[in-house]
Coordinates of C-alpha atoms and ligand atoms in Angstrom, one line a residue:
X1 CA 0.0 0.0 0.0
X2 CA 2.7 2.4 1.0
X3 CA 4.6 1.6 -2.2
X4 CA 1.5 2.2 -4.2
X5 CA 1.0 5.6 -2.7
X6 CA 4.6 6.5 -3.2
X7 CA 4.3 5.4 -6.8
X8 CA 1.3 7.6 -7.3
X9 CA 3.0 10.5 -5.6
X10 CA 6.1 9.9 -7.8
X11 CA 4.1 9.9 -11.0
X12 CA 2.3 13.1 -10.0
X13 CA 5.7 14.7 -9.2
X14 CA 7.1 13.6 -12.5
X15 CA 4.1 15.0 -14.4
X16 CA 4.6 18.3 -12.5
X17 CA 8.3 18.3 -13.6
X18 CA 7.4 17.6 -17.2
X19 CA 5.0 20.5 -17.3
X20 CA 7.5 22.8 -15.8
X21 CA 10.1 21.6 -18.3
X22 CA 7.8 22.2 -21.2
X23 CA 7.1 25.8 -20.1
X24 CA 10.8 26.4 -19.7
X25 CA 11.4 24.9 -23.2
X26 CA 8.7 27.0 -24.8
X27 CA 9.7 30.3 -23.0
X28 CA 11.7 33.0 -24.7
X29 CA 15.3 32.3 -25.4
X30 CA 17.6 33.0 -22.4
X31 CA 20.3 35.6 -22.5
X32 CA 23.6 34.4 -21.0
X33 CA 25.2 37.8 -21.0
X34 CA 22.3 39.3 -19.0
X35 CA 22.5 36.3 -16.7
X36 CA 26.2 37.0 -16.1
X37 CA 25.5 40.6 -15.2
X38 CA 22.9 39.5 -12.6
X39 CA 25.2 36.8 -11.2
X40 CA 27.9 39.4 -10.8
X41 CA 25.6 41.6 -8.8
X42 CA 23.7 39.1 -6.7
X43 CA 25.2 35.6 -6.6
X44 CA 29.0 35.9 -7.0
X45 CA 29.6 36.5 -3.3
X46 CA 28.5 32.9 -2.6
X47 CA 28.6 30.9 -5.8
X48 CA 31.5 32.7 -7.5
X49 CA 31.2 34.0 -11.0
X50 CA 32.5 30.7 -12.2
X51 CA 29.8 28.8 -10.3
X52 CA 32.1 27.3 -7.7
X53 CA 30.6 27.6 -4.2
X54 CA 33.0 29.8 -2.2
X55 CA 32.6 27.9 1.1
X56 CA 31.7 24.4 2.3
X57 CA 27.9 23.7 2.1
X58 CA 27.4 26.2 -0.8
X59 CA 26.5 24.2 -3.9
X60 CA 28.5 24.5 -7.1
X61 CA 26.2 25.7 -9.9
X62 CA 28.7 25.4 -12.8
X63 CA 27.7 23.0 -15.5
X64 CA 24.6 22.0 -13.6
X65 CA 21.6 21.1 -15.6
X66 CA 19.9 24.3 -16.8
X67 CA 16.4 23.1 -16.1
X68 CA 17.4 21.9 -12.6
X69 CA 18.8 25.3 -11.8
X70 CA 15.7 27.0 -13.1
X71 CA 13.3 24.7 -11.2
X72 CA 15.3 25.2 -8.0
X73 CA 15.1 28.9 -8.3
X74 CA 11.3 28.7 -8.8
X75 CA 11.1 26.4 -5.8
X76 CA 12.8 28.9 -3.6
X77 CA 10.5 31.6 -4.9
X78 CA 7.4 29.5 -4.3
X79 CA 8.6 28.6 -0.9
X80 CA 8.9 24.9 -1.7
X81 CA 12.5 25.1 -0.8
X82 CA 12.9 27.0 2.4
X83 CA 16.4 28.4 2.6
X84 CA 15.8 31.9 3.9
X85 CA 18.5 33.8 2.0
X86 CA 17.5 32.2 -1.3
X87 CA 13.9 32.8 -0.7
X88 CA 14.5 36.5 -0.1
X89 CA 16.7 36.8 -3.1
X90 CA 14.4 35.1 -5.6
X91 CA 11.4 37.1 -4.4
X92 CA 12.2 39.9 -6.7
X93 CA 13.5 37.9 -9.6
X94 CA 11.4 37.7 -12.8
X95 CA 11.0 34.5 -14.8
X96 CA 13.4 36.0 -17.3
X97 CA 16.0 36.8 -14.7
X98 CA 15.9 33.2 -13.5
X99 CA 16.1 31.8 -17.0
X100 CA 19.1 33.9 -17.8
X101 CA 21.0 33.1 -14.7
X102 CA 20.3 29.4 -15.0
X103 CA 21.6 29.5 -18.6
X104 CA 24.7 31.4 -17.5
X105 CA 25.7 29.0 -14.7
X106 CA 24.8 25.9 -16.7
X107 CA 27.2 27.0 -19.4
X108 CA 30.2 27.5 -17.1
X109 CA 32.8 24.7 -17.3
X110 CA 32.5 22.1 -14.5
X111 CA 34.3 22.8 -11.2
X112 CA 37.7 21.0 -11.0
X113 CA 37.9 19.4 -7.6
X114 CA 41.0 19.4 -5.5
X115 CA 42.8 16.0 -6.0
X116 CA 40.1 13.4 -5.7
X117 CA 40.5 11.9 -2.2
X118 CA 40.8 8.2 -1.6
X119 CA 37.1 7.1 -1.4
X120 CA 37.9 3.7 0.0
X121 CA 38.7 5.2 3.4
X122 CA 35.2 6.6 3.7
X123 CA 33.3 3.4 2.9
X124 CA 31.2 2.5 5.9
X125 CA 31.7 -1.1 5.2
X126 CA 35.5 -0.9 5.2
X127 CA 35.4 1.2 8.3
X128 CA 32.9 -1.1 10.0
X129 CA 34.9 -4.1 9.2
X130 CA 37.9 -2.6 10.9
X131 CA 35.9 -1.5 13.9
X132 CA 34.2 -4.9 14.2
X133 CA 37.5 -6.7 14.8
X134 CA 37.0 -6.1 18.6
X135 CA 33.6 -7.8 18.4
X136 CA 35.0 -10.9 16.8
X137 CA 36.0 -12.5 20.0
X138 CA 32.3 -13.1 20.8
X139 CA 30.4 -12.4 17.6
X140 CA 33.0 -13.7 15.1
X141 CA 34.5 -11.5 12.3
X142 CA 31.6 -12.3 10.0
X143 CA 29.0 -11.9 12.6
X144 CA 28.0 -15.5 12.8
X145 CA 28.6 -16.1 16.6
X146 CA 29.2 -19.6 17.9
X147 CA 29.0 -19.1 21.6
X148 CA 25.5 -20.1 23.0
X149 CA 23.7 -17.1 24.4
X150 CA 25.6 -14.7 22.1
X151 CA 23.5 -13.5 19.2
X152 CA 24.6 -13.6 15.6
X153 CA 24.7 -10.3 13.9
X154 CA 25.3 -11.4 10.3
X155 CA 22.5 -10.3 7.9
X156 CA 20.5 -8.7 10.7
X157 CA 18.3 -5.7 9.7
X158 CA 20.7 -2.7 9.8
X159 CA 18.4 -0.2 11.4
X160 CA 17.7 -2.6 14.2
X161 CA 21.4 -3.2 14.7
X162 CA 22.0 0.5 15.0
X163 CA 19.2 0.8 17.5
X164 CA 20.4 -2.3 19.5
X165 CA 24.0 -1.1 19.6
X166 CA 22.9 2.3 20.8
X167 CA 20.9 0.7 23.6
X168 CA 24.0 -0.9 24.9
X169 CA 26.0 2.2 24.3
X170 CA 23.6 4.3 26.3
X171 CA 23.3 1.6 29.0
X172 CA 19.6 0.9 28.4
X173 CA 20.3 -2.7 27.9
X174 CA 22.6 -3.7 30.7
X175 CA 24.8 -6.6 29.9
X176 CA 28.2 -7.0 31.4
X177 CA 29.6 -8.6 28.1
X178 CA 28.5 -5.7 25.9
X179 CA 28.9 -2.9 28.4
X180 CA 32.0 -0.9 27.9
X181 CA 32.6 -2.4 24.5
X182 CA 31.0 0.5 22.8
X183 CA 31.6 3.3 25.2
X184 CA 33.8 5.3 23.0
X185 CA 32.3 4.7 19.6
X186 CA 30.8 7.7 17.8
X187 CA 27.4 7.5 16.2
X188 CA 29.0 7.2 12.7
X189 CA 31.2 4.3 13.9
X190 CA 28.2 2.5 15.4
X191 CA 26.4 2.8 12.1
X192 CA 29.4 1.6 10.1
X193 CA 29.6 -1.5 12.3
X194 CA 25.9 -2.2 11.9
X195 CA 26.2 -1.8 8.1
X196 CA 29.2 -4.1 8.0
X197 CA 27.4 -6.9 10.0
X198 CA 24.1 -6.4 8.1
X199 CA 25.9 -7.0 4.8
X200 CA 27.4 -10.4 6.0
X201 CA 25.7 -13.7 5.0
X202 CA 24.0 -15.3 8.0
X203 CA 24.5 -19.0 8.8
X204 CA 22.0 -21.0 10.9
X205 CA 23.2 -21.7 14.4
X206 CA 24.1 -25.3 15.2
X207 CA 23.8 -25.4 18.9
X208 CA 21.4 -28.2 19.6
X209 CA 21.3 -28.0 23.3
X210 CA 18.3 -25.9 23.6
X211 CA 15.2 -27.1 25.4
X212 CA 12.3 -26.2 23.2
X213 CA 10.2 -28.1 20.7
X214 CA 10.0 -26.4 17.4
X215 CA 6.8 -28.2 16.3
X216 CA 5.0 -27.1 19.4
X217 CA 6.3 -23.5 18.9
X218 CA 5.2 -23.0 15.4
X219 CA 1.5 -22.2 15.9
X220 CA 2.3 -19.5 18.4
X221 CA 4.5 -17.8 15.8
X222 CA 1.5 -16.8 13.7
X223 CA 1.2 -13.7 15.8
X224 CA 4.9 -12.8 15.5
X225 CA 5.1 -13.2 11.7
X226 CA 3.2 -9.9 11.0
X227 CA 6.2 -8.0 12.2
X228 CA 9.1 -10.5 12.1
X229 CA 8.3 -11.9 8.7
X230 CA 7.3 -15.4 7.5
X231 CA 9.5 -17.9 9.3
X232 CA 11.4 -15.1 11.1
X233 CA 13.0 -13.4 8.1
X234 CA 12.1 -9.7 8.7
X235 CA 11.5 -7.4 5.8
X236 CA 11.3 -4.3 8.0
X237 CA 14.6 -2.5 8.6
X238 CA 13.7 -1.7 12.2
X239 CA 12.5 -5.2 13.2
X240 CA 15.0 -7.9 13.8
X241 CA 15.1 -11.2 11.9
X242 CA 14.8 -14.2 14.2
X243 CA 15.4 -17.0 11.8
X244 CA 18.5 -19.2 12.5
X245 CA 19.3 -17.0 15.6
X246 CA 20.8 -18.7 18.7
X247 CA 17.9 -20.3 20.7
X248 CA 19.2 -19.4 24.1
X249 CA 19.6 -15.8 23.1
X250 CA 16.1 -15.7 21.7
X251 CA 14.7 -17.0 25.0
X252 CA 16.6 -14.5 27.0
X253 CA 15.8 -11.5 24.7
X254 CA 12.1 -12.4 24.6
X255 CA 11.9 -12.6 28.3
X256 CA 13.8 -9.3 28.6
X257 CA 10.8 -7.5 27.3
X258 CA 9.1 -8.4 30.6
X259 CA 11.8 -6.5 32.4
X260 CA 14.5 -4.2 30.9
X261 CA 13.7 -4.0 27.2
X262 CA 11.0 -1.6 26.3
X263 CA 9.1 -1.8 23.1
X264 CA 5.4 -1.4 23.1
X265 CA 4.6 -3.9 20.4
X266 CA 6.9 -6.6 21.9
X267 CA 5.8 -6.1 25.4
X268 CA 2.2 -6.6 24.4
X269 CA 2.9 -9.8 22.5
X270 CA 5.2 -11.5 24.9
X271 CA 3.4 -10.5 28.0
X272 CA 1.0 -13.5 27.8
X273 CA 3.6 -16.1 26.9
X274 CA 4.7 -18.7 29.5
X275 CA 8.3 -19.9 29.8
X276 CA 7.6 -23.2 28.0
X277 CA 5.9 -21.4 25.1
X278 CA 8.9 -19.1 24.8
X279 CA 11.3 -22.1 24.7
X280 CA 9.3 -23.7 21.9
X281 CA 9.0 -20.5 19.9
X282 CA 12.7 -19.9 20.2
X283 CA 13.4 -23.5 19.1
X284 CA 11.1 -22.9 16.0
X285 CA 12.9 -19.7 15.0
X286 CA 16.4 -21.1 15.7
X287 CA 15.6 -24.0 13.2
X288 CA 14.6 -21.7 10.4
X289 CA 16.9 -20.8 7.5
X290 CA 18.3 -17.3 8.0
X291 CA 18.4 -14.8 5.1
X292 CA 20.4 -11.6 4.9
X293 CA 18.4 -8.3 5.1
X294 CA 17.3 -7.1 1.7
X295 CA 18.7 -3.9 0.3
X296 CA 21.9 -3.8 2.1
X297 CA 24.2 -2.8 -0.7
X298 CA 27.7 -4.0 -0.1
X299 CA 29.6 -0.9 -1.2
X300 CA 29.1 2.7 -1.7
X301 CA 29.6 2.2 -5.4
X302 CA 26.7 -0.3 -5.5
X303 CA 24.5 2.3 -3.9
X304 CA 25.6 5.0 -6.2
X305 CA 24.5 2.8 -9.1
X306 CA 20.9 3.2 -7.9
X307 CA 21.3 7.0 -7.8
X308 CA 22.9 7.2 -11.2
X309 CA 19.7 5.9 -12.8
X310 CA 18.4 9.4 -12.4
X311 CA 21.4 11.5 -11.6
X312 CA 23.9 10.6 -14.3
X313 CA 24.3 13.2 -17.0
X314 CA 23.6 10.7 -19.7
X315 CA 20.0 10.4 -18.5
X316 CA 18.2 13.3 -20.3
X317 CA 14.7 12.5 -19.1
X318 CA 15.0 13.6 -15.5
X319 CA 15.3 16.9 -13.8
X320 CA 17.7 15.3 -11.3
X321 CA 20.8 17.4 -10.7
X322 CA 24.3 16.4 -11.6
X323 CA 26.2 15.4 -8.4
X324 CA 29.7 14.4 -9.5
X325 CA 32.1 17.0 -8.1
X326 CA 29.4 18.8 -6.1
X327 CA 30.4 20.2 -2.7
X328 CA 30.5 17.4 -0.1
X329 CA 29.0 19.3 2.8
X330 CA 26.2 20.5 0.6
X331 CA 25.4 17.0 -0.5
X332 CA 25.3 15.7 3.1
X333 CA 23.0 18.6 4.0
X334 CA 20.7 18.0 1.0
X335 CA 20.4 14.3 1.7
X336 CA 19.7 14.7 5.4
X337 CA 17.1 17.3 4.5
X338 CA 15.2 14.8 2.3
X339 CA 15.5 12.0 4.8
X340 CA 14.3 14.2 7.7
X341 CA 11.4 15.6 5.7
X342 CA 12.9 19.1 5.5
X343 CA 13.1 19.2 1.8
X344 CA 10.3 17.9 -0.4
X345 CA 10.8 15.6 -3.4
X346 CA 8.8 12.4 -3.7
X347 CA 11.6 10.8 -5.8
X348 CA 14.3 11.7 -3.4
X349 CA 12.4 11.0 -0.3
X350 CA 11.8 7.5 -1.4
X351 CA 15.5 7.0 -2.0
X352 CA 17.0 8.7 0.9
X353 CA 14.6 7.9 3.7
X354 CA 16.2 4.6 4.9
X355 CA 19.7 6.0 4.8
X356 CA 21.8 6.3 7.9
X357 CA 24.2 9.1 8.5
X358 CA 27.1 6.7 7.6
X359 CA 25.6 6.0 4.2
X360 CA 24.9 9.6 3.5
X361 CA 28.4 10.6 4.5
X362 CA 29.9 8.0 2.2
X363 CA 27.7 8.7 -0.8
X364 CA 28.4 12.4 -0.5
X365 CA 32.1 11.7 -0.2
X366 CA 31.9 9.4 -3.3
X367 CA 30.1 11.9 -5.5
X368 CA 32.1 14.9 -4.3
X369 CA 35.3 13.1 -5.2
X370 CA 34.2 12.2 -8.7
X371 CA 35.3 14.5 -11.5
X372 CA 32.4 16.7 -12.6
X373 CA 31.3 16.3 -16.1
Ligands
HEC401 C1 24.5 34.3 0.9 C2 25.1 33.3 0.0 C3 24.3 33.0 -1.3 C4 24.0 33.9 -2.3 C5 24.3 35.4 -2.3 C6 23.3 33.1 -3.3 N1 23.2 31.8 -2.9 FE1 22.4 30.3 -4.0 N2 22.7 29.0 -2.4 C7 23.4 29.3 -1.3 C8 23.2 28.2 -0.4 C9 23.8 28.1 1.1 C10 22.5 27.2 -1.0 C11 22.0 25.9 -0.5 C12 20.6 26.2 0.0 C13 19.7 25.0 0.4 O1 20.1 24.2 1.2 O2 18.6 24.9 -0.3 C14 22.2 27.8 -2.4 C15 21.5 27.1 -3.4 C16 21.3 27.6 -4.6 C17 20.7 26.8 -5.7 C18 20.2 25.3 -5.6 C19 21.4 24.5 -6.1 C20 21.1 23.0 -6.0 O3 22.0 22.3 -6.3 O4 20.0 22.6 -5.5 C21 20.6 27.6 -6.8 C22 20.0 27.3 -8.1 C23 21.1 28.9 -6.4 N3 21.5 28.8 -5.1 C24 21.2 30.0 -7.2 C25 21.6 31.2 -6.8 C26 21.5 32.4 -7.6 C27 21.0 32.4 -9.0 C28 21.9 33.5 -6.8 C29 22.0 34.9 -7.2 C30 20.7 35.5 -7.6 C31 22.3 32.9 -5.5 N4 22.1 31.6 -5.5 C32 22.8 33.7 -4.5 C33 24.0 30.5 -1.0 C34 23.8 31.7 -1.7
HEC402 C1 32.7 -10.5 25.5 C2 31.8 -10.9 24.4 C3 31.2 -9.8 23.5 C4 31.9 -8.9 22.8 C5 33.4 -8.6 22.7 C6 30.9 -8.1 22.0 N1 29.7 -8.6 22.3 FE1 27.9 -8.0 21.5 N2 26.9 -9.3 22.6 C7 27.4 -10.2 23.5 C8 26.4 -10.9 24.2 C9 26.6 -12.0 25.3 C10 25.2 -10.4 23.7 C11 23.7 -10.7 24.2 C12 23.5 -9.7 25.3 C13 22.1 -9.7 25.8 O1 21.6 -10.8 26.2 O2 21.5 -8.6 25.8 C14 25.5 -9.4 22.7 C15 24.6 -8.7 22.0 C16 24.9 -7.8 21.0 C17 23.9 -7.1 20.1 C18 22.4 -7.3 20.2 C19 21.9 -8.2 19.1 C20 20.4 -8.3 19.0 O3 20.0 -9.2 18.2 O4 19.7 -7.6 19.6 C21 24.6 -6.4 19.2 C22 24.0 -5.5 18.1 C23 26.0 -6.5 19.6 N3 26.1 -7.4 20.6 C24 27.0 -5.9 18.9 C25 28.4 -5.9 19.3 C26 29.4 -5.1 18.7 C27 29.2 -4.2 17.5 C28 30.6 -5.5 19.3 C29 31.9 -4.9 19.1 C30 32.1 -3.5 19.2 C31 30.2 -6.5 20.3 N4 28.9 -6.7 20.3 C32 31.2 -7.1 21.1 C33 28.8 -10.4 23.7 C34 29.8 -9.7 23.2
HEC403 C1 4.0 -5.4 16.5 C2 5.2 -6.0 15.9 C3 5.9 -7.2 16.6 C4 5.2 -8.3 17.0 C5 3.8 -8.8 16.7 C6 6.3 -9.1 17.6 N1 7.5 -8.5 17.6 FE1 9.2 -9.1 18.3 N2 10.1 -7.3 17.9 C7 9.5 -6.3 17.3 C8 10.4 -5.2 17.3 C9 10.1 -3.8 16.6 C10 11.6 -5.6 17.9 C11 12.8 -4.8 18.2 C12 12.5 -4.0 19.5 C13 13.7 -3.4 20.2 O1 14.4 -2.6 19.6 O2 13.9 -3.8 21.4 C14 11.3 -7.0 18.3 C15 12.3 -7.7 19.0 C16 12.1 -9.1 19.3 C17 13.2 -10.0 19.8 C18 14.6 -9.5 20.2 C19 15.5 -10.0 19.0 C20 16.9 -9.6 19.3 O3 17.7 -9.9 18.3 O4 17.3 -9.2 20.4 C21 12.6 -11.2 19.9 C22 13.3 -12.4 20.4 C23 11.3 -11.1 19.4 N3 11.0 -9.8 19.0 C24 10.4 -12.2 19.4 C25 9.0 -12.1 19.1 C26 8.1 -13.1 19.3 C27 8.4 -14.5 19.7 C28 6.9 -12.6 18.9 C29 5.5 -13.4 18.9 C30 5.1 -13.9 20.1 C31 7.1 -11.3 18.5 N4 8.4 -10.9 18.7 C32 6.1 -10.4 18.1 C33 8.2 -6.3 16.8 C34 7.2 -7.3 17.0
HEC404 C1 13.9 8.3 -9.3 C2 15.0 9.2 -9.6 C3 16.0 9.5 -8.5 C4 16.8 8.6 -7.9 C5 16.9 7.1 -8.1 C6 17.7 9.4 -7.0 N1 17.4 10.7 -7.1 FE1 18.4 12.3 -6.2 N2 17.1 13.6 -7.1 C7 16.1 13.3 -8.0 C8 15.4 14.5 -8.3 C9 14.2 14.6 -9.3 C10 16.0 15.6 -7.6 C11 15.6 17.1 -7.5 C12 14.6 17.2 -6.5 C13 14.5 18.5 -5.9 O1 14.4 19.5 -6.7 O2 14.6 18.7 -4.6 C14 17.1 15.0 -6.8 C15 17.9 15.7 -6.0 C16 19.0 15.1 -5.2 C17 20.0 15.9 -4.4 C18 20.0 17.4 -4.2 C19 21.1 17.9 -5.1 C20 21.1 19.4 -5.2 O3 21.9 19.9 -6.0 O4 20.4 20.0 -4.4 C21 20.8 15.0 -3.9 C22 22.0 15.3 -3.0 C23 20.5 13.7 -4.4 N3 19.3 13.8 -5.2 C24 21.1 12.5 -4.1 C25 20.7 11.2 -4.5 C26 21.4 10.0 -4.1 C27 22.6 9.9 -3.2 C28 20.7 9.0 -4.7 C29 20.9 7.5 -4.5 C30 20.9 7.0 -3.2 C31 19.6 9.6 -5.4 N4 19.6 10.9 -5.3 C32 18.7 8.9 -6.2 C33 15.8 12.1 -8.5 C34 16.4 10.9 -8.1

């Protein structure tokens, strides 16, 4: 249902863009020289006369798609984009002013970035892998733990992992083993570890010493499947997969919703379960085949592939801006704005909504370090 609505919203947005584009195409020819004079007067201080943002977080406009520049200016004027300075500035601009200036900046040569930095270092997966070395003692390097009572992390839903790690970090889940492990990690580091583990292939646990009876447990799992997925493979980024997880850990974590762990949904569903039932349900889930979380791309480049569908200069159908060589801080800011509902775009919102800060950071870094074209 959600997808359907998004689909409809997207087609409406696309129709809107197409109309705007047609108007722009049919309008009077733009005048680059007049655009330059205007830029000299009103834009140069921040965007330079060459279209290179003069400070971090100011976007480069040089060689950007003309239509995108025009649409952005209209959106500032209409209040759809809310940046105060730009709103003020566009208030008094006529359609002709906007067309001219868009033509001027679009026709400047692309900004040459300072020597492209090494992107590998910013990949959250690589970072996460390094950081995860200290977890390997208990969770194994690939996240498939072997010690009974210690959960596997491989293939787990990434948002859930981030939330779980933060609960230990903030001391909400008190466990001597985990306590102190994460004390000094930054938010970005936590996310990087979560992404690394989420991208690993999960293996079913083999500890057979648990007490429950999987057959007896199965019927009760009907009420869990709505959230945890059929046979415990979750399709929701914030809900953990249970399939193939260590049975002892499942028992302990289920019971912990009676005491320390707080989650309204879980507390409600496990409140009525007896100890025997919990053992059986855990045995059922432990016996299921685990599957890695969907949509966990394994590198920044994989992710960028998805974006390039709309953003690459070769794709003439979209009003999506070019991003290669764009200012990194500006890209981070723009992506966070879409994700946090501060900037509207049905196409972008759908793309950037599930992205963590670590992914945003790495995508922005990747695009900023590509030569503009
Ligand atoms: C005071 C500094 C400043 C001045 C002067 C300024 N801008 Fe900007 N401009 C910015 C900042 C900061 C942003 C990013 C705003 C945001 O987050 O929406 C921006 C964004 C833009 C964008 C959107 C780019 C994109 O990639 O989405 C366009 C187009 C733009 N400016 C055009 C202009 C034009 C044309 C002028 C002159 C009439 C101008 N700006 C003057 C600071 C400035
Ligand atoms: C000394 C052994 C040990 C080390 C080292 C360790 N863990 Fe754990 N971890 C555990 C145990 C035991 C649990 C289960 C605790 C509980 O019952 O709440 C756990 C639970 C977790 C969970 C919760 C999983 C879930 O399904 O809710 C996450 C996430 C996690 N650890 C991540 C990490 C990360 C990341 C590191 C490295 C920075 C790490 N752990 C290091 C023993 C360890
Ligand atoms: C309304 C949705 C919902 C239902 C129904 C539900 N769960 Fe959950 N479950 C969640 C969410 C969300 C979490 C993560 C909560 C958190 O962050 O502590 C969770 C966490 C868990 C965990 C902890 C996993 C881990 O890795 O630490 C277990 C075990 C679990 N659920 C078992 C069950 C069982 C068994 C049932 C059925 C009796 C059930 N859940 C029903 C939403 C649900
Ligand atoms: C379905 C097409 C589509 C896909 C896929 C897509 N985008 Fe976009 N993107 C757009 C459109 C259209 C805009 C302009 C929206 C607006 O005006 O706010 C945009 C705008 C942006 C901006 C703002 C740039 C600026 O100059 O202000 C950023 C940053 C961005 N996208 C990043 C991404 C990233 C990263 C991905 C991949 C994870 C992605 N996009 C995938 C269509 C798409």
